[in-house]
CSV table of C-alpha atoms and ligand atoms in Angstrom, one decimal:
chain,number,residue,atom,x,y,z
S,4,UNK,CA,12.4,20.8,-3.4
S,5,UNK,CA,11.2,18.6,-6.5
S,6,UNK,CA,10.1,15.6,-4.9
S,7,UNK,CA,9.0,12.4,-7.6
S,8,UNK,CA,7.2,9.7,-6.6
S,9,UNK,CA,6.9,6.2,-8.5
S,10,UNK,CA,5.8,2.6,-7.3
S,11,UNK,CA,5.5,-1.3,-8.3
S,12,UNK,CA,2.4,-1.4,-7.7
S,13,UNK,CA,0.6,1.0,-10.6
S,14,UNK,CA,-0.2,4.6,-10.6
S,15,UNK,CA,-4.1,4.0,-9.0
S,16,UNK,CA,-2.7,2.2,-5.7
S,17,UNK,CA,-4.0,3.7,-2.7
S,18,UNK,CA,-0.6,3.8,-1.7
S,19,UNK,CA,1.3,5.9,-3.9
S,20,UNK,CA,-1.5,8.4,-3.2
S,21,UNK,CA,-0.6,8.4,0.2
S,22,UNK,CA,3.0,8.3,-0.1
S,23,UNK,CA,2.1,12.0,-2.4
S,24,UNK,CA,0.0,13.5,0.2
S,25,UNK,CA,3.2,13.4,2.7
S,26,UNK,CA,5.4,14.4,0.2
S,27,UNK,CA,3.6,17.5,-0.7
S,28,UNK,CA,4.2,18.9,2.6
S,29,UNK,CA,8.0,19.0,1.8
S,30,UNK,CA,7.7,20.1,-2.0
S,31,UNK,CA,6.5,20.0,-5.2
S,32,UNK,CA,5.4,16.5,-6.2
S,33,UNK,CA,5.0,14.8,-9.6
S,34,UNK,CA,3.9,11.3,-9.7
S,35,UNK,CA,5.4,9.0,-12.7
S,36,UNK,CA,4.0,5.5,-12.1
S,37,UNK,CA,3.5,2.2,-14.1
S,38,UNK,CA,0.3,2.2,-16.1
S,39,UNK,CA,-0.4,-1.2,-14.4
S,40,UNK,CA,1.3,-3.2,-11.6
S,41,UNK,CA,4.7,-4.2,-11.8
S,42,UNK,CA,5.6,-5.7,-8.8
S,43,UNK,CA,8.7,-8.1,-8.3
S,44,UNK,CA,9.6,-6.8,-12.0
S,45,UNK,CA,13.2,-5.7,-10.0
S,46,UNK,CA,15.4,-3.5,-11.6
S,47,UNK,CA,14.0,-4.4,-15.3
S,48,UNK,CA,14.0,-1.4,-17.6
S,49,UNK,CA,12.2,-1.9,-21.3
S,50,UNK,CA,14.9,-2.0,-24.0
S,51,UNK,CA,12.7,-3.4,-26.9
S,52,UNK,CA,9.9,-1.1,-27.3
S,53,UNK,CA,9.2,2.8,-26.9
S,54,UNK,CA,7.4,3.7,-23.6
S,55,UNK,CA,4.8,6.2,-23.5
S,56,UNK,CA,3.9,8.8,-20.9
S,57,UNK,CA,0.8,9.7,-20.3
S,58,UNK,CA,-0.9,12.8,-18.2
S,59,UNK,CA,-3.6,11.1,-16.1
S,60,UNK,CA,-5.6,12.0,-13.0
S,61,UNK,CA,-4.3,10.9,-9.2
S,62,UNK,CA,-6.3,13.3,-7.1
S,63,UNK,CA,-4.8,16.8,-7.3
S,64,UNK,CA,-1.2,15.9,-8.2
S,65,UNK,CA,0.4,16.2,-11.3
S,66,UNK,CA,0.7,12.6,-12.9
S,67,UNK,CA,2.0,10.6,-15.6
S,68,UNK,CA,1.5,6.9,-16.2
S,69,UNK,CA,4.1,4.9,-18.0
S,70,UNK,CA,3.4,1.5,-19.9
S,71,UNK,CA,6.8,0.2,-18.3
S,72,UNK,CA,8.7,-1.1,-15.0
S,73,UNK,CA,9.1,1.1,-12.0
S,74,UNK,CA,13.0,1.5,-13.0
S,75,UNK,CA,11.3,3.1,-16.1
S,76,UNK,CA,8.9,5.6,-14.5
S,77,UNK,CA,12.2,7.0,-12.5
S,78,UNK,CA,14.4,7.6,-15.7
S,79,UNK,CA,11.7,8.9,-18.0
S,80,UNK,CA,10.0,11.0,-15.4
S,81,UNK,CA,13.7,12.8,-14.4
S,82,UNK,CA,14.0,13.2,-18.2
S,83,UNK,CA,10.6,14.7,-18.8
S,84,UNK,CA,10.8,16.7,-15.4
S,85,UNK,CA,14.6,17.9,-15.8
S,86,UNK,CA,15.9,16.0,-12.5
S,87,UNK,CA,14.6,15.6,-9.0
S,88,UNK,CA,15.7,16.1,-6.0
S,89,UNK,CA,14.2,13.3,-4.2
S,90,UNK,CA,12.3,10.1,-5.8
S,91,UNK,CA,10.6,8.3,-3.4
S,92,UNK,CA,8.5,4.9,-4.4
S,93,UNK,CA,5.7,3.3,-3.0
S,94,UNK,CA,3.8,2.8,-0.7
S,95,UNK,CA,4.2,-0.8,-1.6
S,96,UNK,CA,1.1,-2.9,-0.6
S,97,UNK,CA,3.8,-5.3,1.1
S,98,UNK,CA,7.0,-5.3,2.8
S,99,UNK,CA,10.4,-5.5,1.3
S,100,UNK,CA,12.7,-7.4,3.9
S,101,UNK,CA,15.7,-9.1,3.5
S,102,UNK,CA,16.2,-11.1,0.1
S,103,UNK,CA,13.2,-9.7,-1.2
S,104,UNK,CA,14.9,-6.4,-2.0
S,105,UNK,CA,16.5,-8.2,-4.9
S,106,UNK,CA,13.2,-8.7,-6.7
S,107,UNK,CA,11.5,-5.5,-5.3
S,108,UNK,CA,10.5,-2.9,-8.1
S,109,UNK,CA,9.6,-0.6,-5.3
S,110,UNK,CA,13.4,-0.9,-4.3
S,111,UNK,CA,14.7,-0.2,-8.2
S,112,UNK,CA,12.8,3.3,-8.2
S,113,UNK,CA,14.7,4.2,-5.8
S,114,UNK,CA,18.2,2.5,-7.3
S,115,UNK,CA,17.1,3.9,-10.6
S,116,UNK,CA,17.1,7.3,-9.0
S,117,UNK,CA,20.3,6.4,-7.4
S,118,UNK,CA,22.0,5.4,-10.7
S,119,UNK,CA,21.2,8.8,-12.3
S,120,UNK,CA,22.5,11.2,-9.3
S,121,UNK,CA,19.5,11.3,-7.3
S,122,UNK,CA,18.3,10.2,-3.9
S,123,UNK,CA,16.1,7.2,-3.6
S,124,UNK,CA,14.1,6.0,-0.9
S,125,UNK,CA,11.7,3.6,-1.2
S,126,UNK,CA,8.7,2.5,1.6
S,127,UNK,CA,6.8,-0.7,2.5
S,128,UNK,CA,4.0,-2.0,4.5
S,129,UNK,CA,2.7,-5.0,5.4
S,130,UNK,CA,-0.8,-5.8,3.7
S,131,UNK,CA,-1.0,-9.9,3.6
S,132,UNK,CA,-4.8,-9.4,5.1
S,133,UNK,CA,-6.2,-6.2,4.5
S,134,UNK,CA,-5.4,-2.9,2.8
S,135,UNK,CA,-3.0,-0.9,5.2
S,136,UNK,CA,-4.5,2.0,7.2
S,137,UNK,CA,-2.7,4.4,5.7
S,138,UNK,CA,-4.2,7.6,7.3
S,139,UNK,CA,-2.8,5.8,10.4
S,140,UNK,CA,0.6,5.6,8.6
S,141,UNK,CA,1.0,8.8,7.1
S,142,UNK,CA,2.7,10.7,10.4
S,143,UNK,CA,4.8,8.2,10.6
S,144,UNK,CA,5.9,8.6,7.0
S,145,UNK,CA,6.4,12.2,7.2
S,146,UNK,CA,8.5,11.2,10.6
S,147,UNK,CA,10.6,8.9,8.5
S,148,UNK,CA,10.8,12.0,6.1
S,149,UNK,CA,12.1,14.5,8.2
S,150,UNK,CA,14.7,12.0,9.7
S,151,UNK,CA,16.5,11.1,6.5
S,152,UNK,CA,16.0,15.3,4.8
S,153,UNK,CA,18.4,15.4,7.8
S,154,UNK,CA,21.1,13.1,7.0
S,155,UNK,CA,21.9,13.7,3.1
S,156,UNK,CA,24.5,11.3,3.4
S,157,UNK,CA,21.9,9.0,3.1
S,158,UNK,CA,21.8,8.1,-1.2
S,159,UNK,CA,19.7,5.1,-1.4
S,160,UNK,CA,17.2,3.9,1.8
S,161,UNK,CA,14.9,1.0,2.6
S,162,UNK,CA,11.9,1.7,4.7
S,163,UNK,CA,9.4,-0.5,6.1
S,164,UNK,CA,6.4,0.3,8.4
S,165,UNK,CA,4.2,-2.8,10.4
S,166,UNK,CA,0.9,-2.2,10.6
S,167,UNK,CA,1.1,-0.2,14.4
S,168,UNK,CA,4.7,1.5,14.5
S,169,UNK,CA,6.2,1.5,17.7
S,170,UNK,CA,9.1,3.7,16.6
S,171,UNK,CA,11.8,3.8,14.6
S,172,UNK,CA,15.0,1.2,14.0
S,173,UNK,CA,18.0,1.5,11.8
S,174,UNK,CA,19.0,-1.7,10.4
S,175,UNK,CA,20.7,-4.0,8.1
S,176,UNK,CA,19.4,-6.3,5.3
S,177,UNK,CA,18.3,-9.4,6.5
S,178,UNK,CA,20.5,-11.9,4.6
S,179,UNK,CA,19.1,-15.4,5.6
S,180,UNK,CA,18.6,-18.1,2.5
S,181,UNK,CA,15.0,-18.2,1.9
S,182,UNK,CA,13.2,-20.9,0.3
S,183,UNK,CA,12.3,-20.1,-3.2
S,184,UNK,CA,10.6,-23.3,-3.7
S,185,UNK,CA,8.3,-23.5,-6.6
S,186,UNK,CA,4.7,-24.7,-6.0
S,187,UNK,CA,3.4,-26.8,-9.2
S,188,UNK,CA,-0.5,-27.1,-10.1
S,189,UNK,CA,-3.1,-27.2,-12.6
S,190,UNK,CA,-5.1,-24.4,-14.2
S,191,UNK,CA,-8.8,-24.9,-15.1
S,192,UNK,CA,-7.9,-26.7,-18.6
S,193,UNK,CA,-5.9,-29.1,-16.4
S,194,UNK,CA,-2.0,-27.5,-17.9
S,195,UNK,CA,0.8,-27.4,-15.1
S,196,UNK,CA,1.5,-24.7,-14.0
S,197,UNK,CA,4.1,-23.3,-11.2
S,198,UNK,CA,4.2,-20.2,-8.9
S,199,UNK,CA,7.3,-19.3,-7.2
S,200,UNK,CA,6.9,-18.5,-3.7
S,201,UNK,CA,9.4,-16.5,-1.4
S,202,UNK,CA,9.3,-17.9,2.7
S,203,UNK,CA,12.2,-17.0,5.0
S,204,UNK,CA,13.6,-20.2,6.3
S,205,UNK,CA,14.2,-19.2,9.4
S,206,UNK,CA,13.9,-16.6,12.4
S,207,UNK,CA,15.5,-13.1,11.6
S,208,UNK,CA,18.6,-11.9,13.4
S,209,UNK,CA,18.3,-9.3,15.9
S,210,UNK,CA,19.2,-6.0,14.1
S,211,UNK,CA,18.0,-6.4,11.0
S,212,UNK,CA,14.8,-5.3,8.7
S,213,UNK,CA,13.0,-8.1,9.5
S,214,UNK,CA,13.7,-8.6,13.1
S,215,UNK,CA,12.6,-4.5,13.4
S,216,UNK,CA,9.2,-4.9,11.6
S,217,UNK,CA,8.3,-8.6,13.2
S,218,UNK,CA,8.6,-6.5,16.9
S,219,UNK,CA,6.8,-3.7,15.8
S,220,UNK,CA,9.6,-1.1,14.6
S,221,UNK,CA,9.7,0.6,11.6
S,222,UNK,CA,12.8,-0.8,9.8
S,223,UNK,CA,15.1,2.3,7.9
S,224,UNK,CA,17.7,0.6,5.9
S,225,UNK,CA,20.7,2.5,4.6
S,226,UNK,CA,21.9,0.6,1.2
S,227,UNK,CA,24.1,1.1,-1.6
S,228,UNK,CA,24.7,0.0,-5.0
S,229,UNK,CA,27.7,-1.0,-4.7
S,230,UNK,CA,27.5,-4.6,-5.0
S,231,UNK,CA,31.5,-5.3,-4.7
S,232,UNK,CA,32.4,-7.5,-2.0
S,233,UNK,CA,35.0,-5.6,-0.7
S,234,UNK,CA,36.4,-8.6,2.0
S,235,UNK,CA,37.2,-10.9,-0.6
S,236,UNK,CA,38.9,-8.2,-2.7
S,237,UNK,CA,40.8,-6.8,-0.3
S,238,UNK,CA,42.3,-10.7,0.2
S,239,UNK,CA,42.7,-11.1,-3.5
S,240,UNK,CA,44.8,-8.0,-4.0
S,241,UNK,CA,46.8,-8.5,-0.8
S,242,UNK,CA,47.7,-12.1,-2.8
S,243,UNK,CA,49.2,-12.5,-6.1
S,244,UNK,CA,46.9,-13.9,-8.5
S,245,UNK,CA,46.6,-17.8,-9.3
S,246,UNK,CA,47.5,-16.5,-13.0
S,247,UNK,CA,50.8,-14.5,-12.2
S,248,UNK,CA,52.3,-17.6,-10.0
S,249,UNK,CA,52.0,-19.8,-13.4
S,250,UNK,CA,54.3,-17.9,-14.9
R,9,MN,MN1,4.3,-4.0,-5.2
């Protein structure tokens, strides 16, 4: 099995390292990461300039850096690799919960893999303190792994690990409004400047990523890419449209 692994966070974080040592117990691994970090970059691909790839050394893996977005790394390391059969990104040095996974670029390696036939899954820790412990993590990684090889249905998957997993918990994305309030400031030539921050505005629901990584849990999310509201449509076709009644 041809397993690819990309990140947000730049080909030298210790956590795509680790992410690779699990992985090579279930295949051959190639990591194609951003040259620098990308994170909260999203699904952003780079349409106006050519992207380089470059052989560099991560330990004992094969490895190629990219000047580009994690979305990037995915579609020019399938081309230069002639397809995968898994990409997995991160580990992030941070979670991905809830509203989040809209600006996560460890989430778009694995939609990017998604989008071109593959399988994408795509882990999280915490790390607001401290750099994660992840010798501590890595079984429970390669548990993770060996849970989802077994259910192929499974296209496109969010994981997140706390620090200390007490086991595993499927889930569904935390929705909740957050509050993307910006904070304004000055920098040291007294300019204003603003940093947009991303707080959850209030408790999680039970059953969701959040709630499962708050008590301890590790939080396995399965997603799609389907972004179709399929409630409202199915009332809109039921109902002849606004359009046809002027008639
Ligand atoms: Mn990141």
């Amino acid at each position: 099995m041809r397993i690819l692994i990309a990140n947000d966070d730049g080909i030298y974080s210790p956590g795509i390292i680790a992410l690779a040592e699990v992985a090579a117990r279930f295949g051959e691994v190639r990591i194609v990461a951003p040259d620098v970090e990308q994170s909260s970059m999203g699904h952003a691909i780079t349409a106006n300039r050519p992207l380089s790839y470059l052989k560099t050394r991560v330990k004992e893996f094969d490895s190629y850096r990219v000047n580009g977005t994690p979305a990037d790394c995915v579609a020019v390391g399938l081309h230069q690799w002639g397809g995968a059969d898994l990409i997995l990104s991160g580990i992030n040095l941070g979670l991905n919960l809830g509203s989040a996974l809209w600006h996560s670029g460890t989430l778009a390696a694995a939609k990017q893999a998604v989008l071109s036939g593959a399988r994408g899954i795509a882990f999280s820790t915490a790390a607001e303190h401290e750099e994660p412990m992840f010798e501590k993590l890595q079984p429970h990684v390669e548990a993770v792994l060996k849970v989802l090889l077994r259910q192929p249905s499974l296209q496109l998957v969010n994981v997140n690990l706390p620090p200390e997993p007490k086991g595993i918990r499927w889930t569904r994305q935390s929705i909740r409004q957050y509050d993307g309030r910006m904070v304004q400031g000055k920098d040291p030539m007294g300019r204003e400047i603003y940093w947009f921050t991303v707080v959850p505005v209030r408790e999680a629901e039970e059953g969701t990523d959040r709630w499962a990584v708050e008590h301890g849990w590790i939080s396995i999310t399965p997603l799609r890419v389907d972004l179709t509201n399929d409630i409202e449509l199915a009332k809109l076709a039921a109902a002849p449209t606004s359009t046809e009644g002027e008639k």
